[in-house]
Short mmCIF file of C-alpha atoms and ligand atoms in Angstrom, two decimals:
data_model
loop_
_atom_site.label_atom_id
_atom_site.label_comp_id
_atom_site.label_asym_id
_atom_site.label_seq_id
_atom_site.Cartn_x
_atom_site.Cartn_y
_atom_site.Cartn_z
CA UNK A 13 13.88 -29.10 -17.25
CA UNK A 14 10.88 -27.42 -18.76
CA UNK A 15 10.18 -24.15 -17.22
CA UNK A 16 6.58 -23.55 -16.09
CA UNK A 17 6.60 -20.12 -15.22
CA UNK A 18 8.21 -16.76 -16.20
CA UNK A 19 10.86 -15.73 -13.18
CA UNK A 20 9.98 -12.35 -11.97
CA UNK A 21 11.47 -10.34 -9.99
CA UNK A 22 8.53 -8.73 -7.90
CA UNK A 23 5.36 -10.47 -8.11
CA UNK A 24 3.11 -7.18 -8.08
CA UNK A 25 4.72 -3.92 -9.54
CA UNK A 26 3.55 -0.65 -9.58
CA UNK A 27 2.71 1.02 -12.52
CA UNK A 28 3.14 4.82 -13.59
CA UNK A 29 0.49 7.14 -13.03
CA UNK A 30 -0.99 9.30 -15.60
CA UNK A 31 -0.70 12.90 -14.19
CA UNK A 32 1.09 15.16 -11.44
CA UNK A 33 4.56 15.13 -10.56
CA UNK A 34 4.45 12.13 -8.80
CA UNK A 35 3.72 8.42 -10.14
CA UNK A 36 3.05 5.19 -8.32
CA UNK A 37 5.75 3.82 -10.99
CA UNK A 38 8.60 6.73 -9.36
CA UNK A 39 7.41 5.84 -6.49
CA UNK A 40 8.12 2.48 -6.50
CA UNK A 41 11.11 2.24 -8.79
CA UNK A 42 13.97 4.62 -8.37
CA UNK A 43 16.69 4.38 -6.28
CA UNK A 44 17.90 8.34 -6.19
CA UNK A 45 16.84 9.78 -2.58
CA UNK A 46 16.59 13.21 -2.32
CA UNK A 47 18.92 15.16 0.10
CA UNK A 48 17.02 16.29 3.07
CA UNK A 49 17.01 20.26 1.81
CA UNK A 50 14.37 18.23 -0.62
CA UNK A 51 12.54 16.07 1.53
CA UNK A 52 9.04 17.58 1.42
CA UNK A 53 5.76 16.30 1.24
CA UNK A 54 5.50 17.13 -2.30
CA UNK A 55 8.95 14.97 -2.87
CA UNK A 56 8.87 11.12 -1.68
CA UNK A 57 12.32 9.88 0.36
CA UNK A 58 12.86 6.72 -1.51
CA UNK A 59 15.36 3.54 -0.28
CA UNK A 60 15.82 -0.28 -0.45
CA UNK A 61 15.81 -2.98 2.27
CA UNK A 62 17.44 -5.74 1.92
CA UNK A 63 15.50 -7.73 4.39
CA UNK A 64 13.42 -11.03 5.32
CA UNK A 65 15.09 -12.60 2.41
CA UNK A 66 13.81 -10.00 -0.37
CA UNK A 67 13.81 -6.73 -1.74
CA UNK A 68 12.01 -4.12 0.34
CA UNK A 69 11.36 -0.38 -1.96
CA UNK A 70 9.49 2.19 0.52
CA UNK A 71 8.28 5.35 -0.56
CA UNK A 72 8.06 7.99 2.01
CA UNK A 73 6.35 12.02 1.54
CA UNK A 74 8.24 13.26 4.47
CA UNK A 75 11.39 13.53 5.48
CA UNK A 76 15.18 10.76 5.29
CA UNK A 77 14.44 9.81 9.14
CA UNK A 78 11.51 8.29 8.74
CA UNK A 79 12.90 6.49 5.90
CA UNK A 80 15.81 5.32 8.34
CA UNK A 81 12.94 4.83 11.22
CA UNK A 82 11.22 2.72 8.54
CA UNK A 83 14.65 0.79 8.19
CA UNK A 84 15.30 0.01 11.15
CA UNK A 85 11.74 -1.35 12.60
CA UNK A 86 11.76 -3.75 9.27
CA UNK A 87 15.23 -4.66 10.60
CA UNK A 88 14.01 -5.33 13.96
CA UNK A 89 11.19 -7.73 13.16
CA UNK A 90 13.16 -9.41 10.75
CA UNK A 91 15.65 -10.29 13.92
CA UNK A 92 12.88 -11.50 16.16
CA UNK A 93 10.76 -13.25 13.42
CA UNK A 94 13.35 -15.13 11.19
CA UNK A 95 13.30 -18.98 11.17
CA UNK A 96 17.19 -19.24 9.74
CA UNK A 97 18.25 -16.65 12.24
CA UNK A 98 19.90 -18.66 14.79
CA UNK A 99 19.91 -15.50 17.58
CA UNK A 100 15.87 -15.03 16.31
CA UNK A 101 12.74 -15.52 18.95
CA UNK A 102 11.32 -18.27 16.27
CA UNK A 103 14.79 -19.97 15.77
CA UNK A 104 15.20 -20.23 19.57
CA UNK A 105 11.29 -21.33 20.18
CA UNK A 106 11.50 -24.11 17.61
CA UNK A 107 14.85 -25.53 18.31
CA UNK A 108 13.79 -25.59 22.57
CA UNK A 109 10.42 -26.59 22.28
CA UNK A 110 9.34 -23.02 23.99
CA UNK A 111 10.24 -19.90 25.17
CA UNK A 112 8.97 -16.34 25.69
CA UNK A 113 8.43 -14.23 22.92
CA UNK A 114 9.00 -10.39 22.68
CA UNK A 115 5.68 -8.15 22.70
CA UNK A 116 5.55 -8.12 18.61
CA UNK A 117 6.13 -11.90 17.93
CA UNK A 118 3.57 -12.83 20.57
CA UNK A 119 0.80 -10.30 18.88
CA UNK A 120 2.01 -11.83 15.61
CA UNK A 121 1.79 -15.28 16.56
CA UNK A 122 -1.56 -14.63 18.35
CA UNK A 123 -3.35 -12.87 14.80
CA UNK A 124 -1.82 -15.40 13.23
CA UNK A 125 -2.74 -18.54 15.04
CA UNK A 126 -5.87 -16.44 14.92
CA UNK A 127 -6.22 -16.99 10.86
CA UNK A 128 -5.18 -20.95 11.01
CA UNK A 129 -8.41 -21.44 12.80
CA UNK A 130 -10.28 -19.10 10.64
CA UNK A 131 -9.28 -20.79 7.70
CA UNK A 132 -9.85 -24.37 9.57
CA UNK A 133 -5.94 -25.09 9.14
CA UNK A 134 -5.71 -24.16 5.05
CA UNK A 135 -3.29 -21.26 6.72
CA UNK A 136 -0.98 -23.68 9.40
CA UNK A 137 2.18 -22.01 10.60
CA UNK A 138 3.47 -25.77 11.63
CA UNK A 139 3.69 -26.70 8.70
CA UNK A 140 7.95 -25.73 8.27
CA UNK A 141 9.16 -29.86 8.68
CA UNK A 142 6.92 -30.10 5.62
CA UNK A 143 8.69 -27.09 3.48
CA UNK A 144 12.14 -27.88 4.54
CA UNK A 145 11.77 -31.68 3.06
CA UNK A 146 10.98 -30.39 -0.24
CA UNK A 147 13.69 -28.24 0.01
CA UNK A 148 12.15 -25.20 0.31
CA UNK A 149 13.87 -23.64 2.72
CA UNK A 150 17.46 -24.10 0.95
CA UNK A 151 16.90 -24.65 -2.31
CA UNK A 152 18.04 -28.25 -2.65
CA UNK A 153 14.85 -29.63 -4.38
CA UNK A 154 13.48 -33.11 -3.88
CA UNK A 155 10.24 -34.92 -3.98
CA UNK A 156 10.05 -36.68 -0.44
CA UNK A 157 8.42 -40.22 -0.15
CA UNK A 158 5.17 -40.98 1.30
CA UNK A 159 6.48 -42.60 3.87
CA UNK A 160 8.29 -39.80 4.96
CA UNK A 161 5.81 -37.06 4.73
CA UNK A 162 3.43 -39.04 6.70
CA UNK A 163 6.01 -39.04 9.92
CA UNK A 164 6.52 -35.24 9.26
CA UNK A 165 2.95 -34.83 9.30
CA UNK A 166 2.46 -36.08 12.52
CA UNK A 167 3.93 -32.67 13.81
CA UNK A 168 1.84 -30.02 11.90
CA UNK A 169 -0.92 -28.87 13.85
CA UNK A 170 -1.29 -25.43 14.69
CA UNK A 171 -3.59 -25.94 17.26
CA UNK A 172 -0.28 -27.71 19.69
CA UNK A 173 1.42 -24.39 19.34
CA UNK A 174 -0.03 -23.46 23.03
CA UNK A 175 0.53 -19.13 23.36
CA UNK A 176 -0.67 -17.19 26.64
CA UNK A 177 -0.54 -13.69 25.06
CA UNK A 178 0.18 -11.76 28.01
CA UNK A 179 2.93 -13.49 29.44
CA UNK A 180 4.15 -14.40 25.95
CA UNK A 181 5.11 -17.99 27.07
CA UNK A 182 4.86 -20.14 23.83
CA UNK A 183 5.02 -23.82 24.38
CA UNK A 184 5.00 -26.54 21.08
CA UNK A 185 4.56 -30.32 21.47
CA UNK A 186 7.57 -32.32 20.42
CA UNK A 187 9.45 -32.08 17.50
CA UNK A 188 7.13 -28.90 16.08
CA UNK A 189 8.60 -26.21 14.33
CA UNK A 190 6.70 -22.47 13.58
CA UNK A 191 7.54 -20.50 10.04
CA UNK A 192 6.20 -17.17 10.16
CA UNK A 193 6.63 -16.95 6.29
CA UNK A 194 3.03 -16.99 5.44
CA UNK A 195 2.28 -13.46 7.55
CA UNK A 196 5.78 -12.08 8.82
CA UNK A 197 6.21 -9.57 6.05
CA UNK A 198 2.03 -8.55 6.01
CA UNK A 199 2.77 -7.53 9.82
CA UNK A 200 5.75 -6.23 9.08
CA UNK A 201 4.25 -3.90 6.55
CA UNK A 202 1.12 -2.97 9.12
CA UNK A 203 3.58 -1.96 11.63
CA UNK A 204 5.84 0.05 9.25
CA UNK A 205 2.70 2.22 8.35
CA UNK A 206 1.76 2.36 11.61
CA UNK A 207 4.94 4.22 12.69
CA UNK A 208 4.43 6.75 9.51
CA UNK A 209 1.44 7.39 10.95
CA UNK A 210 2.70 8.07 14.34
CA UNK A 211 4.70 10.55 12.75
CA UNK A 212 2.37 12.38 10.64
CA UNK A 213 3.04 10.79 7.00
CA UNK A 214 -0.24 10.69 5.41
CA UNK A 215 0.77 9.30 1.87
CA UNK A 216 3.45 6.22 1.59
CA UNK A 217 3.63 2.90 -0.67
CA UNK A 218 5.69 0.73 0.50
CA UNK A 219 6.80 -2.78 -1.57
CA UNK A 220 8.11 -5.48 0.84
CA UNK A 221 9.22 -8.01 -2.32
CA UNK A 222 5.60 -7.94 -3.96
CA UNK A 223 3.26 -7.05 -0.89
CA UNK A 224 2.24 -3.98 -1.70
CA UNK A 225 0.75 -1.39 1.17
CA UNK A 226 -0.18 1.92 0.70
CA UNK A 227 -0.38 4.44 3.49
CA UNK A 228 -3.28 7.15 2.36
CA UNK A 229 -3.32 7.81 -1.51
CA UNK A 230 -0.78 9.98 -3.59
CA UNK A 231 -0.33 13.08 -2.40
CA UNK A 232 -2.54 14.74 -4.35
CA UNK A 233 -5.27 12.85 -3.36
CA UNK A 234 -5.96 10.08 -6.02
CA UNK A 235 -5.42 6.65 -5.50
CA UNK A 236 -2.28 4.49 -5.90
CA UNK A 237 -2.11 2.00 -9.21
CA UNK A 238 -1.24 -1.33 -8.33
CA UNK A 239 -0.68 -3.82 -11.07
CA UNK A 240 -1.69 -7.41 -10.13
CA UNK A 241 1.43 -9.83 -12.31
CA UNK A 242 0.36 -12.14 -14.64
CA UNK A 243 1.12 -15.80 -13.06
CA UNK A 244 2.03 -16.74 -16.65
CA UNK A 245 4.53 -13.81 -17.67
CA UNK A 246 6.19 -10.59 -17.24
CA UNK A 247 3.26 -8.09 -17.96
CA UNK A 248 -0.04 -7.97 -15.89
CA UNK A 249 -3.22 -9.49 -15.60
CA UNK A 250 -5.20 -5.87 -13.92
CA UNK A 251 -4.89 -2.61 -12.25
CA UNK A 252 -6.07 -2.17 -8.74
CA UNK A 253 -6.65 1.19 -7.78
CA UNK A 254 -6.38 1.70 -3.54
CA UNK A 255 -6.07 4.19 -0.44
CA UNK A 256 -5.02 2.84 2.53
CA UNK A 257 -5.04 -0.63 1.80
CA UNK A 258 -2.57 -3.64 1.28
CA UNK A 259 -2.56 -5.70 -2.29
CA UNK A 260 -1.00 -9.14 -1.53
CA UNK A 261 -0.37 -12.47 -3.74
CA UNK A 262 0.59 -15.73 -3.13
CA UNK A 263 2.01 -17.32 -6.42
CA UNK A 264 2.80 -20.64 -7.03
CA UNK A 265 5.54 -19.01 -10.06
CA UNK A 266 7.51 -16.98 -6.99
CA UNK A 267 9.16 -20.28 -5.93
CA UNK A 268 8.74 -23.90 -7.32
CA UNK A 269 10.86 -26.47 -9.22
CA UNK A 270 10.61 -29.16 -11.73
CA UNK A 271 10.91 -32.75 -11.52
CA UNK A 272 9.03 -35.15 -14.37
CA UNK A 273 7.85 -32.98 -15.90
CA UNK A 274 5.58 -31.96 -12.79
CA UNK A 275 5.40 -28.25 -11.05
CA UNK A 276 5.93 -28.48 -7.69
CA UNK A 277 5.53 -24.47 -5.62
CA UNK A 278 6.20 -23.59 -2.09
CA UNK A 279 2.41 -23.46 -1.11
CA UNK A 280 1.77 -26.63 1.04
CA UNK A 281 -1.53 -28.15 1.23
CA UNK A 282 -1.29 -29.34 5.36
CA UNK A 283 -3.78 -32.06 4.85
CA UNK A 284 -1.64 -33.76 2.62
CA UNK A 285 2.20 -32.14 3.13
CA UNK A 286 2.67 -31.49 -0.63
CA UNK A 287 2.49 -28.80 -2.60
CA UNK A 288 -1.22 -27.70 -3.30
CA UNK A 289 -2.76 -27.99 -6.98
CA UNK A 290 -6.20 -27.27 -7.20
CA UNK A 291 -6.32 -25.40 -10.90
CA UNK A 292 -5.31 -21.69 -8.89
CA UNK A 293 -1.98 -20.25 -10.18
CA UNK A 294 -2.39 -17.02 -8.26
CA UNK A 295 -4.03 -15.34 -4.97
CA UNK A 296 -4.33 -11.69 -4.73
CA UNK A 297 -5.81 -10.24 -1.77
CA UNK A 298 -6.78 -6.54 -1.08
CA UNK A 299 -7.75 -5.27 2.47
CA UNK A 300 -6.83 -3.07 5.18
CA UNK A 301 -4.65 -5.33 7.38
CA UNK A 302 -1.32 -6.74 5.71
CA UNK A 303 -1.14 -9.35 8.46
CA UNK A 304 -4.54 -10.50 7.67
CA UNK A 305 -4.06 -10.20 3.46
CA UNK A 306 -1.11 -12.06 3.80
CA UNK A 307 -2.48 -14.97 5.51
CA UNK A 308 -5.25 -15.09 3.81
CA UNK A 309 -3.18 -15.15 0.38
CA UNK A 310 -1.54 -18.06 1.19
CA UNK A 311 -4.96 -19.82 2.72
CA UNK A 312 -7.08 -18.90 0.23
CA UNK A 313 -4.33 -20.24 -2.73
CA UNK A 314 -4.84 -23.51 -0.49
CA UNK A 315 -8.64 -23.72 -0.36
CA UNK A 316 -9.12 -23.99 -4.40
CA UNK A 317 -11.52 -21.60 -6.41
CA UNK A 318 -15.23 -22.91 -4.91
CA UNK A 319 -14.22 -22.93 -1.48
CA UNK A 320 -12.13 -19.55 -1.15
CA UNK A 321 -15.52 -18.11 -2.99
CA UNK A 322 -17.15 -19.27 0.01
CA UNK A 323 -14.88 -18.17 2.06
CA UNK A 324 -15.10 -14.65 1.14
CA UNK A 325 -18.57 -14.63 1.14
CA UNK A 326 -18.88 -15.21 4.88
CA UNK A 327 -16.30 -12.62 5.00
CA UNK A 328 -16.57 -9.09 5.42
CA UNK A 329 -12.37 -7.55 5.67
CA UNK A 330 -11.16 -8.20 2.36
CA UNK A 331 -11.30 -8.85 -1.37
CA UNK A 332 -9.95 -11.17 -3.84
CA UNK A 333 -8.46 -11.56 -7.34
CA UNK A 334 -8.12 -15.16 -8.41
CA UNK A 335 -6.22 -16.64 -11.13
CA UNK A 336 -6.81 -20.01 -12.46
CA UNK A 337 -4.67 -22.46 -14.16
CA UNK A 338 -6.23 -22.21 -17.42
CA UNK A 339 -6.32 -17.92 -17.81
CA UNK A 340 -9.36 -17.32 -16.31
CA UNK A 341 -9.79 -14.02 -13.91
CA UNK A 342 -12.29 -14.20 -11.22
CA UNK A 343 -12.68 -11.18 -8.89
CA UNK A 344 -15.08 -10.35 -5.71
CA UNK A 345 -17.96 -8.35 -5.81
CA UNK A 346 -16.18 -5.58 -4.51
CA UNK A 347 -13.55 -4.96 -6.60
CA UNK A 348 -15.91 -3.99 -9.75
CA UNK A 349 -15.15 -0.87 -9.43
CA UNK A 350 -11.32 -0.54 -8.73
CA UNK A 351 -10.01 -3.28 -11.25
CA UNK A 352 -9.26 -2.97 -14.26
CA UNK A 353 -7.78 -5.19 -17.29
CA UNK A 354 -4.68 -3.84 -18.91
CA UNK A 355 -6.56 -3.34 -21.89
CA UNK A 356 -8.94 -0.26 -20.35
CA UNK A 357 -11.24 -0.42 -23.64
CA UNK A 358 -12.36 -3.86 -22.61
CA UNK A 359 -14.16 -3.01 -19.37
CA UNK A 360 -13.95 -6.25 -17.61
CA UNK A 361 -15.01 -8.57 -20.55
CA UNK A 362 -14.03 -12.04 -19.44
CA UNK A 363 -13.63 -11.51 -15.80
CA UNK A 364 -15.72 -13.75 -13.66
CA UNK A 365 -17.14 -11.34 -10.51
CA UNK A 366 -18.28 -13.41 -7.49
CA UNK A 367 -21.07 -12.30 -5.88
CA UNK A 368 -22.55 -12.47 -2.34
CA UNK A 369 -25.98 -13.06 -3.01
P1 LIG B 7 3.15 -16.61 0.93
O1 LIG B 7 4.15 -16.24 -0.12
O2 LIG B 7 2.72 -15.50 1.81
O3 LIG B 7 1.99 -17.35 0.35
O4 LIG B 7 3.87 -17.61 1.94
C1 LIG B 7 4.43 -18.80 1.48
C2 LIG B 7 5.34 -19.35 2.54
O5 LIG B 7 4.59 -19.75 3.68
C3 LIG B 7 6.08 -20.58 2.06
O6 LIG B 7 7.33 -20.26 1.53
C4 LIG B 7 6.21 -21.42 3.35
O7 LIG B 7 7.32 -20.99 4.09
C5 LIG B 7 4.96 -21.07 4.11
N1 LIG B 7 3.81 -21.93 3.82
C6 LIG B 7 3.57 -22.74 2.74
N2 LIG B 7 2.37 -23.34 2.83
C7 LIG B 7 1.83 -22.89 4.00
C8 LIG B 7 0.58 -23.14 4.66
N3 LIG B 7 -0.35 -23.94 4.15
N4 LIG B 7 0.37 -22.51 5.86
C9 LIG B 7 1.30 -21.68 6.39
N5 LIG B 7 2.48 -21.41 5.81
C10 LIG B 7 2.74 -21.99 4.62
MG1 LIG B 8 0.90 -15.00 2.63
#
């Protein structure tokens, strides 16, 4: 078996900063948390989460019980939101045809539903049979027949999952299944940063297994350093620099297998139940909602180049960094400014900008 892709470990890192006692790279990376006589806004809180089937790193200025506040809400939407979780909402929902959800899955599932008709179905949270056949979901690999796919296909449509909001009654039509994969750990970032914010934190980064989301800057004002991974490698292909925003990629390296000599990644196209290949090897997307970068990650990976161009262009909440197949960098219009290419000398010789006008 030929291997495609580099393995990493997190699909955006964080890179050190140049000055002041603090670095995105610390930040991001050590383990060591500082006893609470330390805990200052000058001195992050640092821990891991194991959770939502990755590695979670959050860095904290303020004190250890936010960091165990921080724990404990990621722990909590991991138990409503799994789909292997056999005591989860989604587990219950798609193995009784309905049910009603807590007050967070519903406003998930409602955002979320939300972005598979923005993105006309390119984002469609039905679309689990599909992932499980290819083995997705357990790691037993296969190519399924046509045949097969077809009858699977017949129950992905997003627009049968049937949600009244208020009540949180969720109904699906028969043999429909939801995965919350796409957009479970963007919402679960929003809502982690949302509590910091309740209590005061004004400067966080938190790194749920690649999604990057930054509360505020760095303490002392500048902006966090965000390195976007290069699809082909260990290293990087650019540098975002962001306040207050979330940096999230879909990659078709994070998860895919091998089979004659053929790629196949764990981004489904819906309209044809197989893993998508359209010349993009990665989707980064940078905006202020993790919920809504996250979905649009994955939809945009399944639009292709031209029409996630488009796309953003009748867009107005996010930018995008785009990776093709063959090297090539494209970013929008509105990341000029904030990107950079490892090699700083270079300004941005070679990257494609897409433009609204
Ligand atoms: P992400 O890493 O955010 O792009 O999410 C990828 C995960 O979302 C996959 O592992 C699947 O569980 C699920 N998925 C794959 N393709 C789609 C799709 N077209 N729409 C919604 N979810 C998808
Ligand atoms: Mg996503």
């Amino acid at each position: 078996m030929k291997r495609a892709f580099a393995l990493p470990l997190l699909l955006v890192f964080l890179l050190t900063g140049c000055s002041g006692r603090t670095s995105a790279g610390q930040a991001a990376g050590t383990e060591q948390t500082p006893s609470p006589e330390q805990s200052s806004a000058a001195q992050p809180v640092t821990g891991t989460v194991f959770a939502m089937d990755t590695v979670m790193e959050l860095t904290i200025y303020g004190g250890e019980d936010l960091l165990s506040a921080a724990r404990e809400r990621i722990e909590e939407l991991e138990s409503k939101l799994s789909v292997t979780e056999e005591s989860s909402e989604i587990y219950g929902v798609n193995h009784s045809g309905g049910g009603t959800l807590s007050a967070d899955t519903a406003d998930l599932l409602s955002r979320a539903l939300d972005l598979c008709g923005r993105t006309n179905g390119a984002l469609d949270l039905s679309i689990y049979p599909v992932v499980r056949a290819w083995g997705f979901t357990t790691g037993e690999y296969r190519v399924p027949g046509r045949g097969e796919l077809e009858k699977l296909l017949a129950h992905v449509d997003y627009t049968r999952i049937d949600l009244d909001e208020a009540s949180g009654r969720v109904s699906l039509a028969d043999s429909m299944e939801i995965d919350l994969g796409s957009v479970a750990k963007g919402y679960t970032g929003d809502q982690v940063i949302a509590l910091l914010r309740e209590h005061g934190v004004t400067s966080a980064l938190l790194n749920l297994g690649g999604n990057v989301q930054a509360l505020g800057g760095k303490p002392d004002g500048s902006p966090w350093r965000i390195a976007v991974r290069d699809p082909f490698g260990d290293g990087y292909v650019g540098i975002l620099e962001v306040v207050d925003q979330a940096v999230i990629t879909s990659g078709g390296y994070e998860r895919y297998f091998v089979e004659d000599g053929q790629t196949y990644w764990h981004i489904i196209d819906p309209a044809a139940g197989a893993p998508v290949r359209n010349g993009l090897v990665s989707v980064t997307i940078v905006g202020e909602s993790g919920l809504v970068c996250d979905g649009l990650s994955t939809a945009l990976f399944v639009m292709g180049l031209e029409d996630a161009a488009a796309f953003w262009q009748q867009s107005d909440d996010f930018e995008a960094v785009l990776v093709t197949e063959d090297g090539q960098i494209h970013i929008t219009e509105g990341l000029e400014d904030v990107f950079s290419l490892p090699d700083q000398g270079s300004g941005l010789e070679g990257v494609t900008v897409i433009r609204r006008g």
